[in-house]
Amino acid sequence: MKKVLSLSATITLSLLLMIGCSSTPTTEGGAEVSEQSTGAGSEMGAEGSEASTSAASQGEEWYGDPLENPNSLLATRVIYFDYDQSVVRSDYLEVIQAHADYLAANPQAVVRLEGHADERGTREYNLGLGENRANSVRSLMMAQGVADNQMVVVSYGEERPSAFDNTDEAMALNRRVELVY
Amino acid sequence: MKKIFLMLLVFLACHSIVKAELTIEITEGVEGALPIAVVPFGTPGRGQPAVDLAEVINADLQRSGRFKTIPRADMLSRPTSDREVEFKDWRALGVENLVVGQVESTGAGTYQVQFQLLDVYRGQQLSGYSIPTTASNLRNTAHRIADIIYESLLGIPGAFSTRVAYITSTRLADGKSRIGLNVADADGHNPETIVTSSEPLMSPAWSPDGMKIAYVSFEGGQSAVYVQGVYTGKRQKVTSFKGINGAPSWSPDGRKLALTLSKGGNPDIYIYDMRSRKLQQITRHYSIDTEPAWSPDGKSLVFTSDRGGKPQIYRVSAFGGKAQRVTFENSYNARASFSPDGKLLTFVTQDEGNYRIAVQDLKTGVMQVLSQGRLDESPSFAPNGSMIIYGAKAGRRGVLAAVSTDGRVRQRLALQEGDVREPDWSPFKK
């Protein structure tokens, strides 16, 4: 338990550091529409974190592969981002910590961090934005002791949307990093 | 522990798989367009041609927005050479120029095409040619004739016998997508799919000789830049470094590719020499540097960078060095490319919350927004500089649109199904 606490302290610290030195601002669009969509983004995040909180109450013992435990934080494989941001939101730190713990305990395991962007902005620029998001997750994991060679960063930019509508909600679903084992 | 290996299916095809034609609709034309009549060509002898050449020429001229064509039903006579023309009849119709011609069968699948461009008011021939062709080249011959007419009357070369490369995406019943890299004639006919993949394909770019296309493919589970022969189907993997391999752009001499690589930790611009296979790093900045494009003289590159906070266009020498910011007008400007004469840049700009196509005069710095969509992207100049083709949205569907460089003529091109995006207009045929 103590270890967990110190880990989350480290995660919080590294997040603060990342926010502090977010000298590489990223954009999918500009200021004009940002407020609306940020709202939508937070809503999405709230849903996401709700799902992971309920998962955190580990009901019964799980004897199989921890990756396949539906009640584990490891079951959360998508991290959503706010509009115009590649900094990981604090509500995802527990999830990232769970994945980092798993990878640190299983040094042979490899995860693909697939970064995505919504459809606003140019395609090649969005490849860069998706990569920034995946790299944010990677940095947090590395701070938790995950080896560099356990993570593969791939950006798909806006090329593989998970939602196809042009609503703010759909765009929020597309601003994401997927963890693929 | 469980590893998931992605099963990636890529089919390469030299021949057309999907024969979905693009249809073109002129949404806005120019006032004061030149009135012209293209009379149906005579077809003496046996072996009737399968293509109505006059119709193809007529459609080309009309699509350019620079001509007002006369419907066939209004024609009082159908001359096939200047000797049969009653100029006063055409003057009465308000026609200033007249195109007459003949397609004569000269053997099995071969034809001789003759045409004359006539000045109705002076009663004179402006140009006239006799062109041998084959059954499968009749449309091309018609486009060549339209090019000659365009140049004779407007003083700049026509771009009707050029082609357009573009990406299509079709969602299949099982939820997967089929992505295609295609080329079609500039009028949307003769579409051919040259690559299909279940994984994303991006950023097609014609080589300056019009023989090859560079593009980005994710078929290996991550991005890689390929160069493929348009007519041979032969292809070569150019870069597949760790991270992003993207945004290929040919140097004007066709010997180098500028591209984006993030192997150094973040996206930077590099130049890859096709012959020596050596890489030269052009930008070195912790921000996103991407979307390079060469100036027509090959001396400099423009690229997108968010080093100032938001994406803007910068210009740098092709040898590297200090980059200079070029765009200042809006908070988001990206994916620039030069007009063929090097005087203008076209790029995507954020205009009141919408992403639109703009041009900027490099000498005066004056920017003008040309398009009217919500998510317009990937602008590409026609090789004669007259039009800019770009990707737009019609509802949720990706469509291609074109606008004249002065913003006065608009066209929309749509496929029957699926998304169309990322058009790149070919160079002139050599």
mmCIF file of C-alpha atoms in Angstrom, chain B residues 63-290:
data_model
loop_
_atom_site.group_PDB
_atom_site.id
_atom_site.type_symbol
_atom_site.label_atom_id
_atom_site.label_comp_id
_atom_site.label_asym_id
_atom_site.label_seq_id
_atom_site.Cartn_x
_atom_site.Cartn_y
_atom_site.Cartn_z
ATOM 1 C CA ARG B 63 -15.607 23.034 -66.287
ATOM 2 C CA SER B 64 -12.792 25.565 -66.346
ATOM 3 C CA GLY B 65 -15.356 28.292 -65.777
ATOM 4 C CA ARG B 66 -13.606 30.443 -68.408
ATOM 5 C CA PHE B 67 -15.934 29.459 -71.239
ATOM 6 C CA LYS B 68 -19.642 29.596 -71.854
ATOM 7 C CA THR B 69 -20.466 26.699 -74.140
ATOM 8 C CA ILE B 70 -23.414 26.621 -76.529
ATOM 9 C CA PRO B 71 -25.856 23.672 -76.274
ATOM 10 C CA ARG B 72 -26.047 21.479 -79.362
ATOM 11 C CA ALA B 73 -29.773 22.052 -79.659
ATOM 12 C CA ASP B 74 -29.110 25.748 -80.341
ATOM 13 C CA MET B 75 -26.789 25.040 -83.272
ATOM 14 C CA LEU B 76 -28.352 25.899 -86.640
ATOM 15 C CA SER B 77 -25.872 23.754 -88.563
ATOM 16 C CA ARG B 78 -23.188 21.198 -87.782
ATOM 17 C CA PRO B 79 -20.159 21.991 -89.940
ATOM 18 C CA THR B 80 -17.150 19.668 -89.681
ATOM 19 C CA SER B 81 -14.597 21.963 -91.363
ATOM 20 C CA ASP B 82 -14.148 25.717 -91.921
ATOM 21 C CA ARG B 83 -15.369 25.381 -95.526
ATOM 22 C CA GLU B 84 -18.857 24.486 -94.273
ATOM 23 C CA VAL B 85 -19.120 27.307 -91.713
ATOM 24 C CA GLU B 86 -21.689 30.098 -92.116
ATOM 25 C CA PHE B 87 -20.047 32.604 -89.754
ATOM 26 C CA LYS B 88 -23.058 34.919 -89.631
ATOM 27 C CA ASP B 89 -25.238 32.132 -88.135
ATOM 28 C CA TRP B 90 -22.758 31.748 -85.274
ATOM 29 C CA ARG B 91 -22.454 35.499 -84.784
ATOM 30 C CA ALA B 92 -26.236 35.590 -84.413
ATOM 31 C CA LEU B 93 -25.912 33.105 -81.548
ATOM 32 C CA GLY B 94 -23.357 35.361 -79.832
ATOM 33 C CA VAL B 95 -20.636 32.788 -80.286
ATOM 34 C CA GLU B 96 -17.100 34.233 -80.497
ATOM 35 C CA ASN B 97 -15.188 31.051 -81.185
ATOM 36 C CA LEU B 98 -16.082 27.857 -82.945
ATOM 37 C CA VAL B 99 -14.510 24.400 -82.848
ATOM 38 C CA VAL B 100 -15.127 22.025 -85.751
ATOM 39 C CA GLY B 101 -13.502 18.712 -86.574
ATOM 40 C CA GLN B 102 -13.582 15.151 -87.801
ATOM 41 C CA VAL B 103 -12.603 11.733 -86.498
ATOM 42 C CA GLU B 104 -11.705 9.392 -89.306
ATOM 43 C CA SER B 105 -11.112 5.679 -88.876
ATOM 44 C CA THR B 106 -7.738 4.756 -90.397
ATOM 45 C CA GLY B 107 -7.690 1.043 -89.579
ATOM 46 C CA ALA B 108 -8.380 -1.407 -86.779
ATOM 47 C CA GLY B 109 -8.723 0.805 -83.702
ATOM 48 C CA THR B 110 -6.795 3.740 -85.154
ATOM 49 C CA TYR B 111 -8.114 7.198 -85.988
ATOM 50 C CA GLN B 112 -7.018 10.492 -87.447
ATOM 51 C CA VAL B 113 -8.519 13.473 -85.623
ATOM 52 C CA GLN B 114 -8.615 16.893 -87.301
ATOM 53 C CA PHE B 115 -9.905 20.020 -85.676
ATOM 54 C CA GLN B 116 -9.980 23.774 -86.253
ATOM 55 C CA LEU B 117 -10.470 26.597 -83.802
ATOM 56 C CA LEU B 118 -12.157 29.497 -85.621
ATOM 57 C CA ASP B 119 -12.627 33.154 -84.758
ATOM 58 C CA VAL B 120 -16.268 33.797 -85.649
ATOM 59 C CA TYR B 121 -15.994 37.605 -85.972
ATOM 60 C CA ARG B 122 -12.897 37.630 -88.172
ATOM 61 C CA GLY B 123 -13.865 34.467 -89.987
ATOM 62 C CA GLN B 124 -10.330 33.147 -89.411
ATOM 63 C CA GLN B 125 -8.677 29.996 -88.179
ATOM 64 C CA LEU B 126 -6.782 30.481 -84.890
ATOM 65 C CA SER B 127 -5.333 27.000 -84.778
ATOM 66 C CA GLY B 128 -5.798 23.636 -86.418
ATOM 67 C CA TYR B 129 -4.214 20.247 -86.004
ATOM 68 C CA SER B 130 -4.377 16.726 -87.361
ATOM 69 C CA ILE B 131 -3.648 14.142 -84.667
ATOM 70 C CA PRO B 132 -3.291 10.363 -85.104
ATOM 71 C CA THR B 133 -4.736 8.390 -82.189
ATOM 72 C CA THR B 134 -6.132 5.040 -81.093
ATOM 73 C CA ALA B 135 -9.514 3.954 -79.759
ATOM 74 C CA SER B 136 -8.224 3.788 -76.172
ATOM 75 C CA ASN B 137 -6.648 7.253 -76.451
ATOM 76 C CA LEU B 138 -9.641 9.140 -77.866
ATOM 77 C CA ARG B 139 -10.499 10.822 -74.549
ATOM 78 C CA ASN B 140 -6.861 11.873 -74.113
ATOM 79 C CA THR B 141 -6.872 13.332 -77.615
ATOM 80 C CA ALA B 142 -10.004 15.318 -76.755
ATOM 81 C CA HIS B 143 -8.297 16.665 -73.599
ATOM 82 C CA ARG B 144 -5.237 17.650 -75.684
ATOM 83 C CA ILE B 145 -7.490 19.545 -78.093
ATOM 84 C CA ALA B 146 -9.155 21.307 -75.137
ATOM 85 C CA ASP B 147 -5.651 22.225 -73.888
ATOM 86 C CA ILE B 148 -4.778 23.738 -77.290
ATOM 87 C CA ILE B 149 -8.036 25.735 -77.400
ATOM 88 C CA TYR B 150 -7.531 26.974 -73.836
ATOM 89 C CA GLU B 151 -3.985 28.111 -74.556
ATOM 90 C CA SER B 152 -4.887 29.706 -77.910
ATOM 91 C CA LEU B 153 -7.643 31.795 -76.376
ATOM 92 C CA LEU B 154 -6.345 32.488 -72.850
ATOM 93 C CA GLY B 155 -2.595 32.489 -73.328
ATOM 94 C CA ILE B 156 -1.832 29.942 -70.610
ATOM 95 C CA PRO B 157 -1.539 26.163 -71.076
ATOM 96 C CA GLY B 158 -4.630 24.087 -70.345
ATOM 97 C CA ALA B 159 -4.436 21.379 -67.669
ATOM 98 C CA PHE B 160 -7.147 19.092 -69.048
ATOM 99 C CA SER B 161 -4.840 16.219 -69.964
ATOM 100 C CA THR B 162 -3.467 15.960 -66.454
ATOM 101 C CA ARG B 163 -4.446 13.537 -63.700
ATOM 102 C CA VAL B 164 -5.332 13.696 -60.027
ATOM 103 C CA ALA B 165 -4.233 11.287 -57.291
ATOM 104 C CA TYR B 166 -6.463 10.914 -54.233
ATOM 105 C CA ILE B 167 -7.277 8.680 -51.289
ATOM 106 C CA THR B 168 -10.612 6.877 -50.945
ATOM 107 C CA SER B 169 -11.999 5.248 -47.844
ATOM 108 C CA THR B 170 -14.920 2.852 -47.777
ATOM 109 C CA ARG B 171 -16.296 1.407 -44.565
ATOM 110 C CA LEU B 172 -17.078 -2.242 -44.997
ATOM 111 C CA ALA B 173 -19.950 -4.180 -43.426
ATOM 112 C CA ASP B 174 -17.596 -5.760 -40.861
ATOM 113 C CA GLY B 175 -16.637 -2.305 -39.536
ATOM 114 C CA LYS B 176 -13.222 -2.291 -41.175
ATOM 115 C CA SER B 177 -12.184 0.215 -43.785
ATOM 116 C CA ARG B 178 -10.801 -0.232 -47.250
ATOM 117 C CA ILE B 179 -8.399 2.563 -48.069
ATOM 118 C CA GLY B 180 -7.347 3.162 -51.657
ATOM 119 C CA LEU B 181 -4.781 5.282 -53.431
ATOM 120 C CA ASN B 182 -6.233 6.184 -56.808
ATOM 121 C CA VAL B 183 -5.464 8.181 -59.902
ATOM 122 C CA ALA B 184 -8.043 9.558 -62.336
ATOM 123 C CA ASP B 185 -8.090 11.956 -65.276
ATOM 124 C CA ALA B 186 -8.589 15.571 -64.228
ATOM 125 C CA ASP B 187 -12.241 15.269 -65.343
ATOM 126 C CA GLY B 188 -12.776 12.293 -63.002
ATOM 127 C CA HIS B 189 -12.800 9.662 -65.755
ATOM 128 C CA ASN B 190 -10.616 6.552 -65.952
ATOM 129 C CA PRO B 191 -10.139 6.085 -62.210
ATOM 130 C CA GLU B 192 -7.596 3.438 -61.316
ATOM 131 C CA THR B 193 -6.747 2.130 -57.876
ATOM 132 C CA ILE B 194 -3.008 1.661 -57.534
ATOM 133 C CA VAL B 195 -2.864 0.597 -53.860
ATOM 134 C CA THR B 196 -5.490 -0.707 -51.477
ATOM 135 C CA SER B 197 -4.980 -1.444 -47.812
ATOM 136 C CA SER B 198 -6.953 -2.147 -44.668
ATOM 137 C CA GLU B 199 -4.622 0.312 -42.922
ATOM 138 C CA PRO B 200 -4.379 4.076 -43.526
ATOM 139 C CA LEU B 201 -2.821 5.469 -46.710
ATOM 140 C CA MET B 202 -1.934 9.158 -46.735
ATOM 141 C CA SER B 203 -0.300 12.093 -48.440
ATOM 142 C CA PRO B 204 0.045 11.085 -52.114
ATOM 143 C CA ALA B 205 2.545 13.222 -54.043
ATOM 144 C CA TRP B 206 3.264 13.051 -57.796
ATOM 145 C CA SER B 207 6.879 13.037 -58.924
ATOM 146 C CA PRO B 208 7.712 15.980 -61.225
ATOM 147 C CA ASP B 209 7.846 13.642 -64.259
ATOM 148 C CA GLY B 210 4.351 12.323 -63.473
ATOM 149 C CA MET B 211 5.587 8.724 -63.445
ATOM 150 C CA LYS B 212 5.697 8.002 -59.705
ATOM 151 C CA ILE B 213 3.714 8.739 -56.572
ATOM 152 C CA ALA B 214 5.189 8.979 -53.083
ATOM 153 C CA TYR B 215 2.808 8.205 -50.231
ATOM 154 C CA VAL B 216 2.516 7.116 -46.607
ATOM 155 C CA SER B 217 1.260 3.637 -45.732
ATOM 156 C CA PHE B 218 0.593 2.087 -42.314
ATOM 157 C CA GLU B 219 0.526 -1.458 -43.701
ATOM 158 C CA GLY B 220 3.475 -2.527 -41.512
ATOM 159 C CA GLY B 221 1.707 -1.455 -38.303
ATOM 160 C CA GLN B 222 3.364 1.964 -38.391
ATOM 161 C CA SER B 223 3.919 4.695 -40.943
ATOM 162 C CA ALA B 224 6.406 4.278 -43.797
ATOM 163 C CA VAL B 225 7.041 6.320 -46.941
ATOM 164 C CA TYR B 226 6.828 4.499 -50.278
ATOM 165 C CA VAL B 227 7.462 5.490 -53.887
ATOM 166 C CA GLN B 228 5.480 3.627 -56.528
ATOM 167 C CA GLY B 229 5.503 3.672 -60.323
ATOM 168 C CA VAL B 230 2.038 4.800 -61.453
ATOM 169 C CA TYR B 231 2.147 2.741 -64.644
ATOM 170 C CA THR B 232 4.538 -0.059 -63.577
ATOM 171 C CA GLY B 233 3.118 -0.745 -60.095
ATOM 172 C CA LYS B 234 6.706 -1.262 -58.941
ATOM 173 C CA ARG B 235 7.339 0.225 -55.559
ATOM 174 C CA GLN B 236 10.130 0.997 -53.160
ATOM 175 C CA LYS B 237 10.068 1.586 -49.412
ATOM 176 C CA VAL B 238 11.885 4.866 -48.826
ATOM 177 C CA THR B 239 11.863 5.292 -45.036
ATOM 178 C CA SER B 240 10.421 3.261 -42.160
ATOM 179 C CA PHE B 241 12.157 4.682 -39.126
ATOM 180 C CA LYS B 242 10.766 4.422 -35.637
ATOM 181 C CA GLY B 243 8.003 6.988 -35.207
ATOM 182 C CA ILE B 244 6.471 9.138 -37.921
ATOM 183 C CA ASN B 245 7.469 8.705 -41.559
ATOM 184 C CA GLY B 246 5.291 11.198 -43.364
ATOM 185 C CA ALA B 247 4.535 14.125 -45.658
ATOM 186 C CA PRO B 248 6.702 13.261 -48.687
ATOM 187 C CA SER B 249 7.335 16.101 -51.170
ATOM 188 C CA TRP B 250 9.440 15.833 -54.347
ATOM 189 C CA SER B 251 12.181 18.260 -55.186
ATOM 190 C CA PRO B 252 11.513 19.946 -58.558
ATOM 191 C CA ASP B 253 14.313 17.878 -60.177
ATOM 192 C CA GLY B 254 12.755 14.666 -58.834
ATOM 193 C CA ARG B 255 15.969 13.554 -57.158
ATOM 194 C CA LYS B 256 15.063 14.196 -53.548
ATOM 195 C CA LEU B 257 12.143 13.823 -51.194
ATOM 196 C CA ALA B 258 11.550 16.215 -48.329
ATOM 197 C CA LEU B 259 9.726 14.381 -45.560
ATOM 198 C CA THR B 260 8.853 14.323 -41.875
ATOM 199 C CA LEU B 261 10.573 11.898 -39.503
ATOM 200 C CA SER B 262 10.225 11.731 -35.736
ATOM 201 C CA LYS B 263 13.081 9.297 -35.219
ATOM 202 C CA GLY B 264 14.895 12.031 -33.289
ATOM 203 C CA GLY B 265 12.096 12.188 -30.700
ATOM 204 C CA ASN B 266 9.772 14.687 -32.371
ATOM 205 C CA PRO B 267 8.753 15.474 -35.948
ATOM 206 C CA ASP B 268 11.416 17.315 -37.955
ATOM 207 C CA ILE B 269 11.957 17.963 -41.667
ATOM 208 C CA TYR B 270 14.535 15.875 -43.519
ATOM 209 C CA ILE B 271 15.660 15.594 -47.145
ATOM 210 C CA TYR B 272 16.171 12.119 -48.554
ATOM 211 C CA ASP B 273 18.381 11.753 -51.638
ATOM 212 C CA MET B 274 16.790 9.090 -53.859
ATOM 213 C CA ARG B 275 20.096 8.153 -55.477
ATOM 214 C CA SER B 276 22.563 8.152 -52.571
ATOM 215 C CA ARG B 277 19.817 7.167 -50.067
ATOM 216 C CA LYS B 278 21.295 9.661 -47.627
ATOM 217 C CA LEU B 279 19.292 11.741 -45.195
ATOM 218 C CA GLN B 280 19.929 15.348 -44.334
ATOM 219 C CA GLN B 281 18.172 16.901 -41.358
ATOM 220 C CA ILE B 282 16.756 20.336 -42.208
ATOM 221 C CA THR B 283 14.955 21.418 -39.031
ATOM 222 C CA ARG B 284 15.908 20.680 -35.437
ATOM 223 C CA HIS B 285 13.261 21.902 -33.041
ATOM 224 C CA TYR B 286 11.313 20.298 -30.191
ATOM 225 C CA SER B 287 7.994 21.412 -31.710
ATOM 226 C CA ILE B 288 6.080 19.639 -34.477
ATOM 227 C CA ASP B 289 7.740 20.463 -37.817
ATOM 228 C CA THR B 290 5.961 18.814 -40.739
#
